[in-house]
Short mmCIF file of C-alpha atoms and ligand atoms in Angstrom, two decimals:
data_model
loop_
_atom_site.label_atom_id
_atom_site.label_comp_id
_atom_site.label_asym_id
_atom_site.label_seq_id
_atom_site.Cartn_x
_atom_site.Cartn_y
_atom_site.Cartn_z
CA MET I 894 -22.46 25.46 83.29
CA ARG I 895 -20.33 22.63 84.77
CA GLU I 896 -20.60 21.97 88.49
CA VAL I 897 -17.40 21.40 90.48
CA PRO I 898 -17.77 20.46 94.17
CA ALA I 899 -15.68 22.54 96.56
CA GLU I 900 -14.57 19.26 98.16
CA LEU I 901 -12.83 18.28 94.88
CA ILE I 902 -10.83 21.51 95.06
CA THR I 903 -9.90 20.71 98.67
CA GLU I 904 -8.79 17.14 97.80
CA THR I 905 -6.77 18.40 94.83
CA VAL I 906 -4.95 21.09 96.84
CA ALA I 907 -4.14 18.59 99.62
CA ARG I 908 -2.71 16.10 97.10
CA LEU I 909 -0.69 18.75 95.26
CA ALA I 910 0.76 20.06 98.55
CA ILE I 911 2.15 16.62 99.38
CA GLU I 912 3.37 15.82 95.85
CA ALA I 913 4.98 19.22 95.32
CA THR I 914 6.96 19.11 98.56
CA HIS I 915 8.29 15.55 98.01
CA PHE I 916 8.94 15.16 94.28
CA LEU I 917 11.32 17.46 92.42
CA PRO I 918 9.76 18.13 88.97
CA GLU I 919 11.43 16.03 86.25
CA ASP I 920 12.33 19.08 84.16
CA VAL I 921 14.10 20.70 87.13
CA GLU I 922 16.02 17.53 87.99
CA GLY I 923 16.92 17.10 84.32
CA ALA I 924 18.29 20.65 84.17
CA ILE I 925 20.36 20.09 87.30
CA ARG I 926 21.78 16.88 85.78
CA ALA I 927 22.59 18.73 82.55
CA ALA I 928 24.32 21.51 84.51
CA ARG I 929 26.53 18.91 86.18
CA GLN I 930 27.99 18.08 82.76
CA THR I 931 28.99 21.68 82.03
CA GLU I 932 29.96 22.85 85.53
CA ARG I 933 33.75 23.16 85.84
CA SER I 934 34.13 23.95 89.55
CA PRO I 935 34.70 20.69 91.53
CA LEU I 936 33.05 22.18 94.63
CA ALA I 937 30.03 23.22 92.57
CA VAL I 938 29.79 19.68 91.15
CA GLN I 939 29.87 18.32 94.70
CA ILE I 940 26.96 20.60 95.68
CA ILE I 941 25.02 19.54 92.57
CA ASP I 942 25.56 15.89 93.49
CA GLU I 943 24.22 16.57 96.97
CA ILE I 944 21.14 18.30 95.51
CA LEU I 945 20.51 15.29 93.24
CA GLU I 946 21.01 12.86 96.12
CA ASN I 947 18.61 14.94 98.24
CA ALA I 948 15.94 14.67 95.51
CA GLN I 949 16.45 10.91 95.31
CA VAL I 950 16.22 10.43 99.09
CA ALA I 951 13.08 12.62 99.24
CA ARG I 952 11.45 10.59 96.48
CA GLU I 953 12.40 7.14 97.79
CA ARG I 954 11.79 7.72 101.50
CA MET I 955 8.84 10.06 101.09
CA LEU I 956 10.56 12.94 102.88
CA PRO I 957 10.15 16.64 102.05
CA LEU I 958 12.80 18.02 99.69
CA CYS I 959 13.46 20.84 102.18
CA GLN I 960 12.56 21.54 105.80
CA ASP I 961 11.02 24.78 104.55
CA THR I 962 7.75 23.57 103.05
CA GLY I 963 6.89 27.18 102.41
CA THR I 964 3.99 29.51 102.09
CA ALA I 965 1.26 27.71 100.15
CA VAL I 966 0.83 29.82 97.01
CA VAL I 967 -2.16 28.70 94.96
CA ILE I 968 -3.25 30.09 91.61
CA LEU I 969 -6.69 28.98 90.43
CA GLU I 970 -7.54 29.49 86.78
CA ILE I 971 -11.31 29.16 86.91
CA GLY I 972 -13.23 28.61 83.70
CA GLN I 973 -16.10 31.10 83.38
CA ASP I 974 -18.50 28.19 82.72
CA VAL I 975 -17.78 26.54 86.09
CA HIS I 976 -20.16 26.68 89.04
CA ILE I 977 -18.45 25.77 92.32
CA THR I 978 -20.92 24.04 94.64
CA GLY I 979 -20.98 23.15 98.32
CA GLY I 980 -18.78 25.90 99.72
CA TYR I 981 -16.72 29.04 99.20
CA VAL I 982 -13.74 28.47 96.91
CA ILE I 983 -11.19 30.23 99.14
CA ASP I 984 -12.30 28.18 102.18
CA ALA I 985 -11.98 25.04 100.03
CA VAL I 986 -8.38 25.89 99.10
CA ASN I 987 -7.43 26.68 102.69
CA GLU I 988 -8.99 23.40 103.85
CA GLY I 989 -6.84 21.62 101.23
CA ILE I 990 -3.73 23.34 102.57
CA ARG I 991 -4.70 22.43 106.14
CA ARG I 992 -5.28 18.80 105.16
CA GLY I 993 -2.17 18.46 102.97
CA TYR I 994 0.21 19.97 105.53
CA SER I 995 -1.29 17.89 108.34
CA GLU I 996 -1.51 14.53 106.52
CA GLY I 997 1.90 15.06 104.87
CA TYR I 998 3.56 16.03 108.18
CA LEU I 999 4.83 19.19 106.47
CA ARG I 1000 6.31 22.03 108.52
CA LYS I 1001 3.84 24.81 109.25
CA SER I 1002 5.52 28.16 108.68
CA ILE I 1003 2.85 30.87 108.76
CA ALA I 1004 2.85 33.55 111.46
CA ALA I 1005 -0.64 34.85 112.21
CA ARG I 1006 0.46 38.49 112.29
CA PRO I 1007 3.44 40.25 110.71
CA PHE I 1008 4.52 42.28 113.77
CA SER I 1009 3.84 41.43 117.42
CA ALA I 1010 2.36 38.05 118.37
CA ARG I 1011 3.99 36.16 115.51
CA VAL I 1012 2.16 33.03 116.58
CA ASN I 1013 2.16 30.07 114.19
CA THR I 1014 -1.32 29.50 112.74
CA GLY I 1015 -0.61 25.79 113.21
CA ASP I 1016 -1.86 24.50 109.87
CA ASN I 1017 0.04 26.61 107.29
CA THR I 1018 -3.09 28.58 106.43
CA PRO I 1019 -3.99 31.01 105.12
CA GLY I 1020 -2.50 30.34 101.72
CA VAL I 1021 -1.70 33.13 99.31
CA ILE I 1022 -4.48 32.48 96.81
CA HIS I 1023 -4.90 34.08 93.40
CA THR I 1024 -7.98 33.52 91.23
CA GLU I 1025 -8.16 34.21 87.52
CA ILE I 1026 -11.25 33.86 85.34
CA VAL I 1027 -10.44 32.13 82.05
CA PRO I 1028 -12.54 30.72 79.16
CA GLY I 1029 -13.90 27.17 79.47
CA ASP I 1030 -15.43 24.85 82.08
CA ARG I 1031 -12.37 23.55 83.90
CA ILE I 1032 -10.34 24.70 86.91
CA LYS I 1033 -6.54 24.61 86.76
CA VAL I 1034 -5.08 24.35 90.26
CA MET I 1035 -1.46 25.54 90.45
CA PHE I 1036 0.36 24.88 93.73
CA MET I 1037 3.73 26.26 94.83
CA PRO I 1038 5.15 25.70 98.31
CA LYS I 1039 7.28 28.88 98.26
CA GLY I 1040 10.34 28.84 100.49
CA GLY I 1041 11.06 31.82 102.73
CA GLY I 1042 14.75 32.17 101.83
CA CYS I 1043 14.11 32.65 98.11
CA GLU I 1044 10.87 34.64 98.45
CA ASN I 1045 12.69 37.10 100.71
CA MET I 1046 15.00 37.96 97.81
CA SER I 1047 12.11 39.27 95.65
CA ARG I 1048 12.61 42.80 94.30
CA TYR I 1049 10.65 45.42 92.41
CA GLN I 1050 11.73 48.62 90.71
CA ASN I 1051 10.22 51.00 88.21
CA PHE I 1052 12.66 52.27 85.55
CA LEU I 1053 12.50 55.07 83.02
CA PRO I 1054 10.94 53.67 79.81
CA GLY I 1055 14.00 54.61 77.74
CA MET I 1056 16.23 52.39 79.88
CA GLY I 1057 14.74 49.39 78.08
CA LYS I 1058 15.95 45.80 78.18
CA GLN I 1059 19.36 46.67 79.60
CA ALA I 1060 17.66 47.94 82.78
CA VAL I 1061 15.97 44.54 83.15
CA ILE I 1062 19.23 42.65 82.64
CA ASP I 1063 21.14 44.86 85.12
CA PHE I 1064 18.35 44.66 87.74
CA VAL I 1065 18.03 40.87 87.54
CA CYS I 1066 21.81 40.41 87.72
CA GLU I 1067 22.10 42.84 90.65
CA THR I 1068 19.30 41.00 92.47
CA VAL I 1069 20.92 37.58 91.99
CA ASP I 1070 24.38 38.88 92.90
CA MET I 1071 23.11 40.61 96.08
CA SER I 1072 21.15 37.51 97.08
CA GLY I 1073 24.24 35.28 97.13
CA GLY I 1074 23.47 31.97 98.84
CA ASN I 1075 20.24 33.16 100.53
CA PRO I 1076 17.84 31.84 97.88
CA CYS I 1077 19.75 28.49 97.55
CA PRO I 1078 21.05 28.52 93.94
CA PRO I 1079 20.93 27.13 91.29
CA LEU I 1080 17.81 29.23 90.85
CA VAL I 1081 14.79 29.47 88.63
CA ILE I 1082 14.07 33.16 88.09
CA GLY I 1083 10.68 34.70 87.30
CA VAL I 1084 10.59 38.23 85.90
CA GLY I 1085 7.51 40.37 85.32
CA VAL I 1086 7.87 43.43 83.09
CA GLY I 1087 5.06 45.95 82.55
CA GLY I 1088 1.61 46.57 83.95
CA THR I 1089 1.70 48.10 87.43
CA ALA I 1090 3.73 47.19 90.52
CA GLU I 1091 1.39 44.39 91.66
CA LYS I 1092 0.85 43.12 88.11
CA ALA I 1093 4.61 42.87 87.54
CA MET I 1094 5.15 40.85 90.73
CA THR I 1095 2.18 38.58 89.99
CA MET I 1096 3.61 37.89 86.52
CA ALA I 1097 7.03 37.12 88.03
CA LYS I 1098 5.44 34.53 90.31
CA HIS I 1099 3.24 33.07 87.55
CA ALA I 1100 6.29 32.69 85.29
CA LEU I 1101 7.83 30.26 87.79
CA PHE I 1102 5.21 27.66 86.83
CA ARG I 1103 6.76 27.24 83.38
CA LYS I 1104 8.80 24.15 82.59
CA ILE I 1105 12.57 24.53 82.28
CA GLY I 1106 13.44 25.40 78.69
CA GLU I 1107 9.94 26.65 77.83
CA ARG I 1108 10.53 29.95 76.05
CA SER I 1109 8.12 32.88 75.80
CA PRO I 1110 6.00 32.77 72.63
CA ASP I 1111 7.11 36.38 71.96
CA PRO I 1112 10.44 36.16 70.06
CA GLU I 1113 11.80 39.40 71.58
CA VAL I 1114 10.99 38.20 75.10
CA ALA I 1115 12.37 34.71 74.36
CA GLU I 1116 15.65 36.31 73.28
CA LEU I 1117 15.71 38.39 76.48
CA GLU I 1118 15.21 35.21 78.54
CA GLN I 1119 18.25 33.65 76.92
CA GLU I 1120 20.32 36.82 77.41
CA LEU I 1121 19.28 36.93 81.07
CA LEU I 1122 20.16 33.28 81.67
CA GLN I 1123 23.60 33.77 80.17
CA ALA I 1124 24.21 37.01 82.10
CA VAL I 1125 23.13 35.47 85.41
CA ASN I 1126 25.33 32.41 84.90
CA GLU I 1127 28.30 34.64 84.05
CA LEU I 1128 28.04 36.19 87.54
CA GLY I 1129 29.86 33.13 88.93
CA VAL I 1130 27.67 32.82 92.06
CA GLY I 1131 27.30 29.07 91.51
CA PRO I 1132 25.40 26.35 93.41
CA GLN I 1133 24.77 27.46 97.02
CA ALA I 1134 27.03 30.43 96.16
CA VAL I 1135 30.27 28.41 96.31
CA GLY I 1136 31.25 29.77 92.89
CA GLY I 1137 30.70 28.20 89.50
CA SER I 1138 28.83 28.60 86.27
CA THR I 1139 25.51 27.12 87.44
CA THR I 1140 23.72 30.02 89.13
CA ALA I 1141 20.36 29.64 87.38
CA LEU I 1142 18.61 26.80 85.56
CA ASP I 1143 16.33 29.14 83.65
CA VAL I 1144 14.87 32.65 83.53
CA PHE I 1145 11.23 33.18 82.55
CA VAL I 1146 9.89 36.60 81.59
CA GLU I 1147 6.24 37.60 81.36
CA THR I 1148 5.25 41.00 79.97
CA TYR I 1149 2.16 43.22 79.88
CA PRO I 1150 1.33 46.61 78.34
CA THR I 1151 2.26 49.47 80.65
CA HIS I 1152 1.82 53.20 81.20
CA ILE I 1153 3.76 55.54 78.88
CA THR I 1154 5.79 56.81 81.86
CA ALA I 1155 6.71 53.41 83.26
CA LEU I 1156 8.92 50.33 82.98
CA PRO I 1157 7.94 48.20 86.01
CA VAL I 1158 10.25 45.23 86.67
CA ALA I 1159 9.67 42.54 89.32
CA VAL I 1160 11.90 39.58 90.18
CA ASN I 1161 10.70 36.48 92.02
CA ILE I 1162 13.20 33.73 92.71
CA GLN I 1163 12.85 29.97 93.22
CA CYS I 1164 15.48 27.89 94.99
CA HIS I 1165 16.94 24.70 93.46
CA SER I 1166 13.98 22.82 94.94
CA ALA I 1167 11.82 24.56 92.35
CA ARG I 1168 8.63 22.93 93.58
CA THR I 1169 5.42 23.38 91.64
CA LYS I 1170 2.58 21.02 90.83
CA GLN I 1171 -0.59 21.50 88.79
CA ALA I 1172 -3.83 19.67 88.13
CA VAL I 1173 -6.87 20.34 85.98
CA ILE I 1174 -10.31 19.45 87.38
O1 LMR B 1341 12.53 28.50 106.69
C1 LMR B 1341 13.57 27.85 106.59
O2 LMR B 1341 13.66 26.69 106.99
C2 LMR B 1341 14.78 28.46 105.96
C3 LMR B 1341 14.49 29.34 104.80
O3 LMR B 1341 13.91 28.68 103.72
C4 LMR B 1341 15.78 29.95 104.33
O4 LMR B 1341 16.24 29.63 103.24
O5 LMR B 1341 16.32 30.76 105.06
#
């Protein structure tokens, strides 16, 4: 059994919160640069240039990529041979969020209650925290400051099993088309297919941690990802919905066995500031 102090989890979350909100991942920036070469709409190219300049300014002046520093979504993959000492793991993560958002001067965006008295909690807690038990004696900390505009475009639907892959393609395209400029394209799109309703949405979110260009190990799913990317980019929504061929940078699909009566499909969208950061402790 390997001991991991709760304080190390707190420090890691705080660091990842600051890094994720300031530095656009290299693979995302690279994909945006590549899209600039193929984009034919001059207005779309202008938007792409502004997105690239924004990333450069954020990096050089240590400013957040976006005013919306998001809901702090944290996935912990906890090795079954780890013993967390000195505190409760969920409290440790929330303390990391509190520290990161305070020390990084990041906007706090969490309302304490969903209906009346939507008072800001003041420190961006509580985070949305998922824990998974995995083999080994390490903890992978995955941090995503998830913007409100793109998260609000999430959708779920259960299809008839016989509707197959075409139902997934049509649903993803409909979702992106309906969303227009709200999720700030060019997008990274996570899709969860199978399981149950909550499993499908969790897979859609988890998929957004993949690097641009990283295909599913399942050849059928990898082919679907490529079909989806092409179909979404043929919609013509374009960067910030001004029109163009760059609507998405990538589409990632995760699948899971499902009930014989079901074809659950969930879509979770990332904006062009596709901010994620991970560390293993
Ligand atoms: O919360 C915000 O600052 C804006 C939000 O991310 C949005 O896209 O509408």
